[in-house]
CSV table of C-alpha atoms in Angstrom, one decimal:
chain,number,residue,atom,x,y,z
A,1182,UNK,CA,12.1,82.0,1.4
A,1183,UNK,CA,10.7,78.9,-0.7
A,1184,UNK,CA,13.8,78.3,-1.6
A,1185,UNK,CA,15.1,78.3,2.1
A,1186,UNK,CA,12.2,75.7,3.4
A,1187,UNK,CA,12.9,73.3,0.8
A,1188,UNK,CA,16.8,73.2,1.6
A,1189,UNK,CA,15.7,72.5,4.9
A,1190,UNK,CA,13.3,70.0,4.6
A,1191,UNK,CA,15.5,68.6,2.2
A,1192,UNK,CA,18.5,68.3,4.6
A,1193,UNK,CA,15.8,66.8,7.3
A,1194,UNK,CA,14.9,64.2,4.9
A,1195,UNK,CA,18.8,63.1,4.4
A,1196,UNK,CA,18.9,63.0,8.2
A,1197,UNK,CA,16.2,60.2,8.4
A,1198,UNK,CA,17.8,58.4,5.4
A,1199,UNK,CA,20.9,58.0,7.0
A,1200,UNK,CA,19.8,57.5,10.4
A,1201,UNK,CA,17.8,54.9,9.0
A,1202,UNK,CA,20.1,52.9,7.1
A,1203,UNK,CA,22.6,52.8,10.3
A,1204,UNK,CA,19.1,51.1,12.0
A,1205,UNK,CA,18.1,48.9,9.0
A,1206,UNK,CA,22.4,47.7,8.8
A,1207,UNK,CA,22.0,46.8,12.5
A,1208,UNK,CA,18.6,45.8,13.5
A,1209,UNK,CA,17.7,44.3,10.0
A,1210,UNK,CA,14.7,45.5,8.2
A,1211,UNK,CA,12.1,43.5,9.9
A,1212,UNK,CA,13.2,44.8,13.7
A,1213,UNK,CA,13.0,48.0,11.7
A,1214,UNK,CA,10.3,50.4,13.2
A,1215,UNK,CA,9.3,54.7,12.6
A,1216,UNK,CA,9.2,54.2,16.8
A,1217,UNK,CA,12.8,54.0,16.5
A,1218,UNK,CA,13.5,56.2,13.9
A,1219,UNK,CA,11.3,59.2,15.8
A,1220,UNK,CA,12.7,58.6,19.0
A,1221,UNK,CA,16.5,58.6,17.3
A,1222,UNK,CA,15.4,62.0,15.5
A,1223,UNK,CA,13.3,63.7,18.7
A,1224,UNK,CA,10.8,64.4,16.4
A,1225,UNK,CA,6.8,63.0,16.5
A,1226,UNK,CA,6.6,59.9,14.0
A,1227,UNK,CA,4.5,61.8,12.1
A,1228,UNK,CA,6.9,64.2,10.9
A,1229,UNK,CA,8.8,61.4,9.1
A,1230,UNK,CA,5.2,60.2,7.7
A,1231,UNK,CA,5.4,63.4,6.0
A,1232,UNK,CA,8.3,61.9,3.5
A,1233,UNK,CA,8.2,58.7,3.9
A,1234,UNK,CA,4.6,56.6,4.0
A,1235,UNK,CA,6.1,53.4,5.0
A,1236,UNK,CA,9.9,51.6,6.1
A,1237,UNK,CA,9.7,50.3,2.7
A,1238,UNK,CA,9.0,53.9,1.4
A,1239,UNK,CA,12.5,54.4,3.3
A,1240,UNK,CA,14.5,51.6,1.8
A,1241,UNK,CA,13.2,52.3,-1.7
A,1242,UNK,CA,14.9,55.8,-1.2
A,1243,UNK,CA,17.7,55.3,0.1
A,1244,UNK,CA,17.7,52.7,-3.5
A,1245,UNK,CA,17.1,55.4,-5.4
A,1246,UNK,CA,19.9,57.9,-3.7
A,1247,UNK,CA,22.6,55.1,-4.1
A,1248,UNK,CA,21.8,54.6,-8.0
A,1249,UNK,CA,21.7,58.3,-8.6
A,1250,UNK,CA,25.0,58.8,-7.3
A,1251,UNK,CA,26.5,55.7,-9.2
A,1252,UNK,CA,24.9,56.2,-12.1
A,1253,UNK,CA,25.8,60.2,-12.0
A,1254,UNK,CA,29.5,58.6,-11.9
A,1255,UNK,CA,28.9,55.8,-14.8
A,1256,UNK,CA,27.6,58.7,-17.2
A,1257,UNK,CA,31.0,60.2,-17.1
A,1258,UNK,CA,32.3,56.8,-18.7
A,1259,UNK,CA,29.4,56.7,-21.2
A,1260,UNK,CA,30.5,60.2,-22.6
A,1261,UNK,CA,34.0,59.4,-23.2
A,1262,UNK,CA,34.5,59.0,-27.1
A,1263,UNK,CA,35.2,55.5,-27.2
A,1264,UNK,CA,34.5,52.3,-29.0
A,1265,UNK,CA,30.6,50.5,-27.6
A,1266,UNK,CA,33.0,47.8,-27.2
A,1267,UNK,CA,35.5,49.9,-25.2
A,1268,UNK,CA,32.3,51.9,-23.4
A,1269,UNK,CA,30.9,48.3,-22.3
A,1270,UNK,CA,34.1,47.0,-20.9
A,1271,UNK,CA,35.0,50.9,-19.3
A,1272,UNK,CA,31.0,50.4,-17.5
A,1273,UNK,CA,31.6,47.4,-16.3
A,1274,UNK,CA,34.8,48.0,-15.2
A,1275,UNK,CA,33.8,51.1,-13.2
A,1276,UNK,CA,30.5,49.6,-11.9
A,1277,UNK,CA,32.6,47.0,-10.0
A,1278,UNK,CA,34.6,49.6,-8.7
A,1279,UNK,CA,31.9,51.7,-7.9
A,1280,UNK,CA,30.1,48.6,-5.7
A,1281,UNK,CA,33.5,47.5,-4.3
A,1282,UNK,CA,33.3,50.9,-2.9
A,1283,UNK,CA,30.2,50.8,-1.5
A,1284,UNK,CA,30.0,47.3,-0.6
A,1285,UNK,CA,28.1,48.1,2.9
A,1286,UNK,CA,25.3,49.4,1.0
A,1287,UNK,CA,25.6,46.2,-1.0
A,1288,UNK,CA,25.4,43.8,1.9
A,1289,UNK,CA,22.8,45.9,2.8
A,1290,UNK,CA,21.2,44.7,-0.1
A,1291,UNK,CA,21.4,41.2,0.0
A,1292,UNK,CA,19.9,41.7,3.7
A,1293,UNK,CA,17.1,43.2,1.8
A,1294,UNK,CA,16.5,40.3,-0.4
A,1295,UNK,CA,16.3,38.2,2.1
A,1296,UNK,CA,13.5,40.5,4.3
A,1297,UNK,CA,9.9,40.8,3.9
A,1298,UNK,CA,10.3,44.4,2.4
A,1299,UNK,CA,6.8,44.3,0.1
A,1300,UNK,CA,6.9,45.9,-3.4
A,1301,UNK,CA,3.0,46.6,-2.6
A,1302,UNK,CA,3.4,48.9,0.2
A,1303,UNK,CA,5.6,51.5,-1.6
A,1304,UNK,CA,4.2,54.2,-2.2
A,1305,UNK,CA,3.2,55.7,-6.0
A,1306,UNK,CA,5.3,58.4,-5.6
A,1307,UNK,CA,8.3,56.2,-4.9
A,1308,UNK,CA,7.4,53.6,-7.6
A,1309,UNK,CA,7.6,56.1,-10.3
A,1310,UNK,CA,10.9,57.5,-9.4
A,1311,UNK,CA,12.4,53.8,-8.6
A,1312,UNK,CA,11.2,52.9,-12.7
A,1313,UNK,CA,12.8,56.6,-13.6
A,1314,UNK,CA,16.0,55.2,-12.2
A,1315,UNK,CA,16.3,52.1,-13.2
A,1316,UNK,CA,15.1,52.8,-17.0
A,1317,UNK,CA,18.1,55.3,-17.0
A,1318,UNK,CA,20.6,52.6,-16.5
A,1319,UNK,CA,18.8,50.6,-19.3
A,1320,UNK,CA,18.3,53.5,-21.7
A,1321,UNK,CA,21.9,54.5,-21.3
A,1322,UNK,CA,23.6,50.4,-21.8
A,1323,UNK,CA,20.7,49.2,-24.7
A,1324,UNK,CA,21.6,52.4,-26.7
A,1325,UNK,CA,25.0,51.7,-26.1
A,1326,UNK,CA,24.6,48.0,-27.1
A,1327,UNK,CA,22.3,49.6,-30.2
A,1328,UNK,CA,24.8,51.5,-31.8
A,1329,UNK,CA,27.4,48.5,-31.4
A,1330,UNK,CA,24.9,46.5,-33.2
A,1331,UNK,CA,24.3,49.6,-36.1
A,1332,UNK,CA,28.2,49.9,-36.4
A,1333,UNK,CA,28.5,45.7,-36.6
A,1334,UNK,CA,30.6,45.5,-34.2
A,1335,UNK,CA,28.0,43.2,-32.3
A,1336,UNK,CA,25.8,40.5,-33.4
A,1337,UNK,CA,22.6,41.6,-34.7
A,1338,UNK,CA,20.5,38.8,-33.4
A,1339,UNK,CA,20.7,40.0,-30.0
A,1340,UNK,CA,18.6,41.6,-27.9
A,1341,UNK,CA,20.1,45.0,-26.1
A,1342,UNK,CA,17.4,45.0,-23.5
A,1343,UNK,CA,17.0,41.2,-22.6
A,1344,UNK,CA,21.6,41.0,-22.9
A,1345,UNK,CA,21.8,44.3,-20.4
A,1346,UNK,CA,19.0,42.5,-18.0
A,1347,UNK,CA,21.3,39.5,-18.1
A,1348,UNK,CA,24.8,41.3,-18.2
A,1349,UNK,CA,23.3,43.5,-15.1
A,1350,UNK,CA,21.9,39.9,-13.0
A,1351,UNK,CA,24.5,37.9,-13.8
A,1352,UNK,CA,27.1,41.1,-13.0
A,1353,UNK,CA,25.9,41.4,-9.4
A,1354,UNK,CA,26.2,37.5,-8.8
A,1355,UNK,CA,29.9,37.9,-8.9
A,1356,UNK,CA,30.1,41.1,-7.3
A,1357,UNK,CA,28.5,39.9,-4.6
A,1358,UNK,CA,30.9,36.9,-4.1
A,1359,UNK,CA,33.7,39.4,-4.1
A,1360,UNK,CA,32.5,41.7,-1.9
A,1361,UNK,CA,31.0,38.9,0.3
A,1362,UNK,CA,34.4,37.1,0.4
A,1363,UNK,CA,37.1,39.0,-1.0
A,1364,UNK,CA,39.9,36.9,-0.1
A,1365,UNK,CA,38.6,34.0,-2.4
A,1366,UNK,CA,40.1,32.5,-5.2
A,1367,UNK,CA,38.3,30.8,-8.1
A,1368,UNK,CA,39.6,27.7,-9.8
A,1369,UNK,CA,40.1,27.7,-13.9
A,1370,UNK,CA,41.8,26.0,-16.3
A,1371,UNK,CA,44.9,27.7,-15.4
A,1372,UNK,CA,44.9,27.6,-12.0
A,1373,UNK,CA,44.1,30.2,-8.8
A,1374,UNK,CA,42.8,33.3,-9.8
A,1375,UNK,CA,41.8,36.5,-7.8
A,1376,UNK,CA,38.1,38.1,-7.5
A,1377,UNK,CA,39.2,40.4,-9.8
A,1378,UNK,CA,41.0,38.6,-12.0
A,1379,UNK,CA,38.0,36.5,-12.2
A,1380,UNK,CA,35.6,39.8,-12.7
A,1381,UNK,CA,38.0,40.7,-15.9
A,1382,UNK,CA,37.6,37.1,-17.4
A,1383,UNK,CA,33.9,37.6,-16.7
A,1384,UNK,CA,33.9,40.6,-18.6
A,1385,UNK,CA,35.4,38.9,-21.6
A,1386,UNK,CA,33.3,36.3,-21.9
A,1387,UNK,CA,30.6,39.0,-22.2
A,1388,UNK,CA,32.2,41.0,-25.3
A,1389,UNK,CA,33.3,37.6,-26.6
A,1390,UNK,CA,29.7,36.4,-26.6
A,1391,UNK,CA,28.4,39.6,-28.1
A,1392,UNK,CA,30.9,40.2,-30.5
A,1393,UNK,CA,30.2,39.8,-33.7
């Protein structure tokens, strides 16, 4: 019976999460309001104040779902018994992918960054499991970047938390121009190249730079 009532409210809670990121893609987060949501739903605004605290309580989890899914997906690369150089390039590789795929919840993103969405008024409970999700990413690619070091394969002077921080801001710079304009080409030395042309010399500068 437990069992049942959480599958239930569970389900429920999905339901608000993706009614609300249809609202927060088309009204924009500040135009955003649980009104909205509740009327959308037919349900009293406090039943959504039952999961969710705040909008911000929303966009954090809807965060959280999207890098649980991707990362659930990039764990199946980091098992493969490869190389940390071949692992790195195979995770970068596949994260592109992966955002290429979703790139509405990417542009959703960048809306985001541009909002007033408020760290502060997240609740604790969503805090927590947003540092849980993102120390997974960088638990998973510094140990990588570790054992390349312990094998010599990469420079030991480097730092694998600070060089996946970079890797990971410097990563979503590009994505973003691809997904932003995907019929762009990018001047080099040797010419035109594609986005994703570009995205694969990105990646070798990377293992070129860490290389040892």
């Amino acid at each position: 019976m437990k069992r049942r009532k959480k599958d239930e409210e569970d389900l429920r809670k999905e339901e608000m999460l993706n009614l609300a990121y249809h609202f927060f893609l088309d009204k924009g987060f500040e135009n955003f309001s649980m009104d909205d949501l509740a009327k959308k739903l037919g349900c009293a605004r406090r039943s959504i104040y039952t999961y969710f605290k705040s909008k911000n309580d929303i966009y954090m989890a809807l965060y959280i779902r999207n890098s649980k899914v991707k990362m659930e997906k990039l764990q199946e690369v980091i098992r493969r018994e490869k190389s940390p150089t071949e692992t790195l390039i195979d995770f970068l590789n596949a994260y592109y992918i992966l955002s290429l795929e979703q790139k509405d919840f990417v542009k959703f993103q960048l809306k985001m960054d541009s909002s007033d969405f408020d760290w502060n008024q997240i609740s604790e409970d969503y805090q927590k499991e947003y540092v849980i999700a993102s120390e997974e990413y960088f638990g998973i690619l510094t140990g990588l970047m570790q054992k390349g070091i312990d094998m010599g394969l990469f420079k030991n002077d480097i730092h694998p938390r600070v060089m996946f921080a970079e890797i990971m801001f410097s990563m979503r710079g590009v994505l973003n121009r691809s997904i932003l304009f995907p019929d762009q080409t990018y001047v080099i030395k040797k010419g035109l190249v594609t986005a994703e042309e570009f995205f694969q010399i990105y990646i070798k500068m990377i293992i070129d730079g860490i290389r040892k």
